[in-house]
GROMACS .gro file of N, CA, C and O in nm:
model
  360
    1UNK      N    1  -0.408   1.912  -1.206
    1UNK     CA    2  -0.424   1.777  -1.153
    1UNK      C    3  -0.294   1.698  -1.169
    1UNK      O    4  -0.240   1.612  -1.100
    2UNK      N    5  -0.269   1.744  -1.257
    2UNK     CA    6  -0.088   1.626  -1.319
    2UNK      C    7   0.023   1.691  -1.210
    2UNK      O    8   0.102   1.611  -1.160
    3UNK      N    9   0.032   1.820  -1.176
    3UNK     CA   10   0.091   1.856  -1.099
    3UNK      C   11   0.110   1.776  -0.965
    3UNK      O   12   0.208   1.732  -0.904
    4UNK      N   13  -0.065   1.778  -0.942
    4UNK     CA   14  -0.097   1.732  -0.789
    4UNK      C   15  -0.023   1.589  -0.764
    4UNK      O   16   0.034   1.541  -0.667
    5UNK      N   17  -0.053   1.537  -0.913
    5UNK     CA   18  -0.012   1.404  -0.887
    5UNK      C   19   0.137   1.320  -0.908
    5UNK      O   20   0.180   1.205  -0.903
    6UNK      N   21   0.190   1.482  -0.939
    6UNK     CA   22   0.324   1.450  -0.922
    6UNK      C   23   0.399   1.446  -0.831
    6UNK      O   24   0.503   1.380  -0.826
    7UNK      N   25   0.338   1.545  -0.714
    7UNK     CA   26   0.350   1.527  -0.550
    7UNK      C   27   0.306   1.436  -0.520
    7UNK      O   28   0.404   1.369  -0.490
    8UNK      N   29   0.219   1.375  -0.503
    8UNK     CA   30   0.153   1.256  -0.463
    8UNK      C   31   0.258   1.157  -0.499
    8UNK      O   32   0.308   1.100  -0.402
    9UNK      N   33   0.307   1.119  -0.629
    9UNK     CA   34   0.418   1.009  -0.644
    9UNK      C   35   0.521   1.020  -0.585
    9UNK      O   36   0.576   0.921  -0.537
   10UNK      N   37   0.569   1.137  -0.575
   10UNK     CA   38   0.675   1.177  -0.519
   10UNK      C   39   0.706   1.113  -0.346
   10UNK      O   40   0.796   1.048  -0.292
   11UNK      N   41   0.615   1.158  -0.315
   11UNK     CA   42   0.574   1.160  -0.139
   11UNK      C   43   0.535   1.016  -0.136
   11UNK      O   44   0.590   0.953  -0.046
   12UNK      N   45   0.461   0.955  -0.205
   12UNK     CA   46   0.410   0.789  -0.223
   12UNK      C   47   0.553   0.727  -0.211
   12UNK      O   48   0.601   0.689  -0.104
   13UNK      N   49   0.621   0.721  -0.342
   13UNK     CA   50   0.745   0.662  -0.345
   13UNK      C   51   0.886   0.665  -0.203
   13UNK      O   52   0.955   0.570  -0.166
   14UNK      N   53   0.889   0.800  -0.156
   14UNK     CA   54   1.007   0.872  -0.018
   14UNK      C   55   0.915   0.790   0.039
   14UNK      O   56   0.974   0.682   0.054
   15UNK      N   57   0.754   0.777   0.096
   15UNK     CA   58   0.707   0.706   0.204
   15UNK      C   59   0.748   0.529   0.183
   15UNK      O   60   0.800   0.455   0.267
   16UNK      N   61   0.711   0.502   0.060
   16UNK     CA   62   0.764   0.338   0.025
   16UNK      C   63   0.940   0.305   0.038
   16UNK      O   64   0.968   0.187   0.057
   17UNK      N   65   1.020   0.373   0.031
   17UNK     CA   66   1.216   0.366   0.025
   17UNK      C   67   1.201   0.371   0.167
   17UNK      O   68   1.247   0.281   0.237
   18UNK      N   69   1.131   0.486   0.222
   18UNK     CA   70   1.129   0.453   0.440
   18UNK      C   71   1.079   0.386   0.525
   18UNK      O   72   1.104   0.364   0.644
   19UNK      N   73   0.973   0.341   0.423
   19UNK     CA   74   0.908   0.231   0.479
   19UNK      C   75   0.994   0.080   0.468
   19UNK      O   76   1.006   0.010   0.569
   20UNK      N   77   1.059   0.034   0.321
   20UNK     CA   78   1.107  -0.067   0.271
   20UNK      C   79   1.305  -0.069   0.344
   20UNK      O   80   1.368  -0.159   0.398
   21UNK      N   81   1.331   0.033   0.318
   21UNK     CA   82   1.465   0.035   0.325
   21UNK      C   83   1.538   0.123   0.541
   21UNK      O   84   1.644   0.144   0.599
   22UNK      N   85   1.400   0.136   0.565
   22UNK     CA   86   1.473   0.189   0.719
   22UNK      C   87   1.370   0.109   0.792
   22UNK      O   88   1.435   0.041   0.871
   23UNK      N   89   1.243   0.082   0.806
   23UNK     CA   90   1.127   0.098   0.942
   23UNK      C   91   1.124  -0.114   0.921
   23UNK      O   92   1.137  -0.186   1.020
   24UNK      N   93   1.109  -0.162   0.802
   24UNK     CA   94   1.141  -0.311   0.786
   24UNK      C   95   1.247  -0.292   0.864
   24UNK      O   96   1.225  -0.261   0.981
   25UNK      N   97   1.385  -0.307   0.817
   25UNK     CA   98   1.454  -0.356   0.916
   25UNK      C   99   1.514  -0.330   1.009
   25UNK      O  100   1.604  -0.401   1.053
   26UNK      N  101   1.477  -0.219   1.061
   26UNK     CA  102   1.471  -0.184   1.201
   26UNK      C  103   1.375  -0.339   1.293
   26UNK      O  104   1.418  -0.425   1.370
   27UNK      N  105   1.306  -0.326   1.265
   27UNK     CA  106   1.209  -0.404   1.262
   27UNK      C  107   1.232  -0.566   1.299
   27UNK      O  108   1.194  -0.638   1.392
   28UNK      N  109   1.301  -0.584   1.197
   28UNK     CA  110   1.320  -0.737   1.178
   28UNK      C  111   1.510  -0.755   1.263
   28UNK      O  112   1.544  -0.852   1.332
   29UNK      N  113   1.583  -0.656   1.235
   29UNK     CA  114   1.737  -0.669   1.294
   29UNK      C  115   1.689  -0.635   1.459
   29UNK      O  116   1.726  -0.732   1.526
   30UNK      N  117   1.633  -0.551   1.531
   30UNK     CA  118   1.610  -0.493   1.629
   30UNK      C  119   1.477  -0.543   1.703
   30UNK      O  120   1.469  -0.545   1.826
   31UNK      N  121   1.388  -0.577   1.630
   31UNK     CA  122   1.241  -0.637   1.681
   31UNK      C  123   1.167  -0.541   1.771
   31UNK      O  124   1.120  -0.548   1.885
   32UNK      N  125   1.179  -0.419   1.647
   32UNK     CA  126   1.138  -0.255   1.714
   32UNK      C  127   1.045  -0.253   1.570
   32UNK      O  128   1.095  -0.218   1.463
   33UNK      N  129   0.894  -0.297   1.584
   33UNK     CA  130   0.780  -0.273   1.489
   33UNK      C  131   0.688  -0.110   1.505
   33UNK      O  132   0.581  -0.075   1.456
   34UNK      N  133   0.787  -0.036   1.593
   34UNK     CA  134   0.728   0.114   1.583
   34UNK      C  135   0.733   0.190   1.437
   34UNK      O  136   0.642   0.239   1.370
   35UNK      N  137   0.890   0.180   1.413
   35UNK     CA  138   0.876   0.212   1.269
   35UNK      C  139   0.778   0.207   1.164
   35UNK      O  140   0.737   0.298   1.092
   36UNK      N  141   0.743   0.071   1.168
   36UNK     CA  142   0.656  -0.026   1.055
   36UNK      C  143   0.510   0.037   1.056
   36UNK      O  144   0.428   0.046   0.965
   37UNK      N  145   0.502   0.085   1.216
   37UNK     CA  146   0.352   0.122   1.286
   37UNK      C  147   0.310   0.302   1.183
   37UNK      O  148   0.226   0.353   1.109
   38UNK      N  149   0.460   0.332   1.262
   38UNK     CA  150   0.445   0.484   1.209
   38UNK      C  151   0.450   0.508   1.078
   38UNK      O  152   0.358   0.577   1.033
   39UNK      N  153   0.519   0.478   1.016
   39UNK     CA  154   0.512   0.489   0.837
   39UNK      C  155   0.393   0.416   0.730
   39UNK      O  156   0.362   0.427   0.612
   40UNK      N  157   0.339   0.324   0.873
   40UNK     CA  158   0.306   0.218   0.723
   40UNK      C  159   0.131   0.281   0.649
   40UNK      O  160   0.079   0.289   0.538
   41UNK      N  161   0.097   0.312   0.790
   41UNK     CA  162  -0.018   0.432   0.749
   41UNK      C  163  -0.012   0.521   0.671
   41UNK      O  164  -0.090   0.502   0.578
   42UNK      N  165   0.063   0.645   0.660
   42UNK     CA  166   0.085   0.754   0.592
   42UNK      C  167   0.124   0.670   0.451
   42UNK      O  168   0.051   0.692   0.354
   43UNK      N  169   0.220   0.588   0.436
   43UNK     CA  170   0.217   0.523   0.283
   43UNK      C  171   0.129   0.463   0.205
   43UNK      O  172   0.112   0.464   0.084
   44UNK      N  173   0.047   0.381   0.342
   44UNK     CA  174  -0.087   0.331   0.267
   44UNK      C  175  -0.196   0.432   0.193
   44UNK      O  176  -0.253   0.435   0.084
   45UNK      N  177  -0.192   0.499   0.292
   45UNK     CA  178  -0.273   0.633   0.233
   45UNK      C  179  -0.240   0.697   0.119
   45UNK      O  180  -0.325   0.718   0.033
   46UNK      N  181  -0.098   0.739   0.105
   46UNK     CA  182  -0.048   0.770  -0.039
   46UNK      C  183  -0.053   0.726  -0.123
   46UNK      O  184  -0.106   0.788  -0.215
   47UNK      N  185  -0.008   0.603  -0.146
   47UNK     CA  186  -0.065   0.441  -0.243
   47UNK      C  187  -0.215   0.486  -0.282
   47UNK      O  188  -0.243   0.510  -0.400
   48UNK      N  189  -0.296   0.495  -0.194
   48UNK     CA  190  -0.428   0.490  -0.221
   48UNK      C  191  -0.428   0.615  -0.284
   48UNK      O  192  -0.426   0.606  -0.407
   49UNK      N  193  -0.431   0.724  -0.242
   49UNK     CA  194  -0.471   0.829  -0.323
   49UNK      C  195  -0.375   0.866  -0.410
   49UNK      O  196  -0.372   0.985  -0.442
   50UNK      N  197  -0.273   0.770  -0.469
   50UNK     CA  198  -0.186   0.768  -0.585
   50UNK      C  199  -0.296   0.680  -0.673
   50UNK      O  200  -0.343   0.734  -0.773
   51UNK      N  201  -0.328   0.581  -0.647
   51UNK     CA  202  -0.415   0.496  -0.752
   51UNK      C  203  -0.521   0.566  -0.753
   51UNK      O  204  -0.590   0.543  -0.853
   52UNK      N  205  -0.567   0.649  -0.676
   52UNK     CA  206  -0.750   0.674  -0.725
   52UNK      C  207  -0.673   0.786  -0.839
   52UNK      O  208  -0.695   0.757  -0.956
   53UNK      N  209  -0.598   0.893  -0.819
   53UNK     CA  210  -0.554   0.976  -0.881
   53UNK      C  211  -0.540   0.947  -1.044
   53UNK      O  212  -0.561   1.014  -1.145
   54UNK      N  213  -0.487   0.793  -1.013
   54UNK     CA  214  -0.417   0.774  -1.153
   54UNK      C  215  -0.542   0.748  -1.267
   54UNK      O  216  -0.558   0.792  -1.381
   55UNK      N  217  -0.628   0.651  -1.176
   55UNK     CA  218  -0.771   0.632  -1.207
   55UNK      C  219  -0.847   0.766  -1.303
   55UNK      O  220  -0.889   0.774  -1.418
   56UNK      N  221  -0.837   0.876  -1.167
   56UNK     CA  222  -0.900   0.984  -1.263
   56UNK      C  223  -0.855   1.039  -1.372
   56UNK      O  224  -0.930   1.083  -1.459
   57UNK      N  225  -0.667   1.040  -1.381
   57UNK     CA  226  -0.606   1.113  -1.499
   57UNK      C  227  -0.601   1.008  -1.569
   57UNK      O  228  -0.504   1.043  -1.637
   58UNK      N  229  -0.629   0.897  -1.612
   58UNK     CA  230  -0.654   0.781  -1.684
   58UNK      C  231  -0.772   0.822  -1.747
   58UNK      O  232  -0.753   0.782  -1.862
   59UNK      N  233  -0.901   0.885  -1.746
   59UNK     CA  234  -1.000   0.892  -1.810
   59UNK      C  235  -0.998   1.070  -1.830
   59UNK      O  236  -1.045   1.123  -1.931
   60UNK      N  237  -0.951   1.132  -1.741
   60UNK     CA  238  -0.887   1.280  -1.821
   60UNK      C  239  -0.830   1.294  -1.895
   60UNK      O  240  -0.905   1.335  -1.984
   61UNK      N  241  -0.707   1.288  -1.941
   61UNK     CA  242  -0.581   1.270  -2.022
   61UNK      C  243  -0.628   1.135  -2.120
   61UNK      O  244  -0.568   1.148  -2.226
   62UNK      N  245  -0.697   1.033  -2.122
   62UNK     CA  246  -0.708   0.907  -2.201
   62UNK      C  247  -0.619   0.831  -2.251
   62UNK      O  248  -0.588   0.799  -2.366
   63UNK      N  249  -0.581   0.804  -2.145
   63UNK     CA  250  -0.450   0.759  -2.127
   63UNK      C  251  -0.506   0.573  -2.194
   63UNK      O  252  -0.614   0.529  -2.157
   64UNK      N  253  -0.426   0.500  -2.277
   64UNK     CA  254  -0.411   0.433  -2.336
   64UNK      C  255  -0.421   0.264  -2.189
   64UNK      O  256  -0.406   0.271  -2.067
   65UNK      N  257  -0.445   0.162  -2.259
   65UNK     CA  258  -0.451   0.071  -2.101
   65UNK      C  259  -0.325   0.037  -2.070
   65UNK      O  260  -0.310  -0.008  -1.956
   66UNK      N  261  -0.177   0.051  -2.175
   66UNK     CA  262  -0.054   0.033  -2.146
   66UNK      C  263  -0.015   0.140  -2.035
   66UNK      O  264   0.029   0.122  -1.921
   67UNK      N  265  -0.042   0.243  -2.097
   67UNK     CA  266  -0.012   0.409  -2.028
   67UNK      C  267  -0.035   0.367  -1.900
   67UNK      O  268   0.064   0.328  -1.837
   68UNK      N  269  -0.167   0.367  -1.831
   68UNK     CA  270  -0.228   0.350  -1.712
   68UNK      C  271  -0.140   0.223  -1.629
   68UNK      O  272  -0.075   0.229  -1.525
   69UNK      N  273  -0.169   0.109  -1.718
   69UNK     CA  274  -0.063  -0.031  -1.660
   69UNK      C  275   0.033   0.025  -1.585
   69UNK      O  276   0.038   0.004  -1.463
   70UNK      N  277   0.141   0.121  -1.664
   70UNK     CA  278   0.293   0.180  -1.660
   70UNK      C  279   0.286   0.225  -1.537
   70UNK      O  280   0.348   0.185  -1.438
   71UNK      N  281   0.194   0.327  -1.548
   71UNK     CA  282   0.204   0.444  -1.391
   71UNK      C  283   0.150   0.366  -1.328
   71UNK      O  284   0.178   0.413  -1.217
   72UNK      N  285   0.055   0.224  -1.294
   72UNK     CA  286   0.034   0.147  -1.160
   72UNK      C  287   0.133   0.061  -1.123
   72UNK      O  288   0.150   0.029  -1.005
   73UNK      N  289   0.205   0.017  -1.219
   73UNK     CA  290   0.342  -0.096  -1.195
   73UNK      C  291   0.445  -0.020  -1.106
   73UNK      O  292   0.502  -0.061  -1.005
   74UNK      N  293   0.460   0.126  -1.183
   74UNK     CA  294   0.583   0.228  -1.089
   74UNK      C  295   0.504   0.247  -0.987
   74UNK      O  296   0.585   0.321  -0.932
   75UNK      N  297   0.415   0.245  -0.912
   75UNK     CA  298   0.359   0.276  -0.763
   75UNK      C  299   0.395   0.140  -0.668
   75UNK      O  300   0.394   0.161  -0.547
   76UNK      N  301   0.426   0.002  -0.713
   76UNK     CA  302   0.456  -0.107  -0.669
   76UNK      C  303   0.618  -0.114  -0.667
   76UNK      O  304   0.658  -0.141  -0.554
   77UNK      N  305   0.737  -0.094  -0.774
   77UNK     CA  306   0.851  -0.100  -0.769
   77UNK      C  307   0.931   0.034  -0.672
   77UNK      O  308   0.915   0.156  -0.666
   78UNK      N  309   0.998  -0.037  -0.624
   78UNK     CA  310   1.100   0.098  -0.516
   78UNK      C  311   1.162   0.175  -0.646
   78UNK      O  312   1.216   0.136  -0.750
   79UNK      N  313   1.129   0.293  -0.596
   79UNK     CA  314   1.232   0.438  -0.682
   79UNK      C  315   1.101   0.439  -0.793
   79UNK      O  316   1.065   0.548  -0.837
   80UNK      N  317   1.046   0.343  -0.828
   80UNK     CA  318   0.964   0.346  -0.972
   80UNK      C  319   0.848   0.529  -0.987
   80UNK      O  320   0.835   0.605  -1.082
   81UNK      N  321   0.797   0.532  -0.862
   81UNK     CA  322   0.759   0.681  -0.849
   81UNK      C  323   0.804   0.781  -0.875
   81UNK      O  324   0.745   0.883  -0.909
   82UNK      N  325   0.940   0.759  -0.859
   82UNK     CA  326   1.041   0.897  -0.873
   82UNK      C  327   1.063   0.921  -1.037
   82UNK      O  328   1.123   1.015  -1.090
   83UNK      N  329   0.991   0.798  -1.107
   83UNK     CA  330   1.020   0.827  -1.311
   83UNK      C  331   0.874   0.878  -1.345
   83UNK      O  332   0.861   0.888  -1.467
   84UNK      N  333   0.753   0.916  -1.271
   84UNK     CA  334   0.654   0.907  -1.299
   84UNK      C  335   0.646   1.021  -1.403
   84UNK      O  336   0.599   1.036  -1.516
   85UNK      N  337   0.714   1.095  -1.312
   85UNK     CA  338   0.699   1.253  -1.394
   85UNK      C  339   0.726   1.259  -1.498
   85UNK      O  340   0.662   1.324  -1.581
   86UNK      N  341   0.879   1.161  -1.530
   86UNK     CA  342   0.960   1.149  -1.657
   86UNK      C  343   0.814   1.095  -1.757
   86UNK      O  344   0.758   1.174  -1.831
   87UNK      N  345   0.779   0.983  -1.745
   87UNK     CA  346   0.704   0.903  -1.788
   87UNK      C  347   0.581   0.938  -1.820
   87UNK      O  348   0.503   0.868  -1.885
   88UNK      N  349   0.557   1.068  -1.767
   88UNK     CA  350   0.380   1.157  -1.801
   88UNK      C  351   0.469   1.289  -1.923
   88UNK      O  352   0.393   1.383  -1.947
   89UNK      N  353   0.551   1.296  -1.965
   89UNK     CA  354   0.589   1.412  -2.039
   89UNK      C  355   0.621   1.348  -2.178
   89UNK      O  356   0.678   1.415  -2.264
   90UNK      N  357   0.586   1.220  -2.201
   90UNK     CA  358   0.593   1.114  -2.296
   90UNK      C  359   0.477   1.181  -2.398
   90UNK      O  360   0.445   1.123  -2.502
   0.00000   0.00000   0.00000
């Protein structure tokens, strides 16, 4: 499961940097909202099944309410996904 959900952050986070850092301002410099269209789904989705995930290894692992806090704050900050892994070997 920790595995799974290390892909999941992984792919969550690359979808949030392409979403935040190319398909926005394409978007806003160009006033081309295809980008925004095409990415913003597939990230939402990841987000989501990054938090239910975390949810479940939160009561698998018993993970502490700081622990859990940690890994939902890095699903909100850019790059913050990419330490998750670091941050579960704690």
């Amino acid at each position: 499961m920790i595995k799974f959900f290390k892909i999941v952050s992984l792919l969550e986070g690359l979808s949030y940097i392409l979403l935040l850092f190319i398909a926005v301002p394409i978007k806003y410099m160009q006033n081309n909202p295809e980008y925004v269209k095409m990415l913003g789904m597939p990230h939402g989705l990841l987000f989501v099944l990054y938090i239910v995930l975390a949810i479940m290894l939160k009561y698998e692992l018993e993970w502490k309410g700081k622990d859990f806090f940690m890994v939902c704050l890095l699903s909100i900050l850019p790059f913050g996904t990419f330490f998750v892994g670091k941050y579960l070997k704690k």
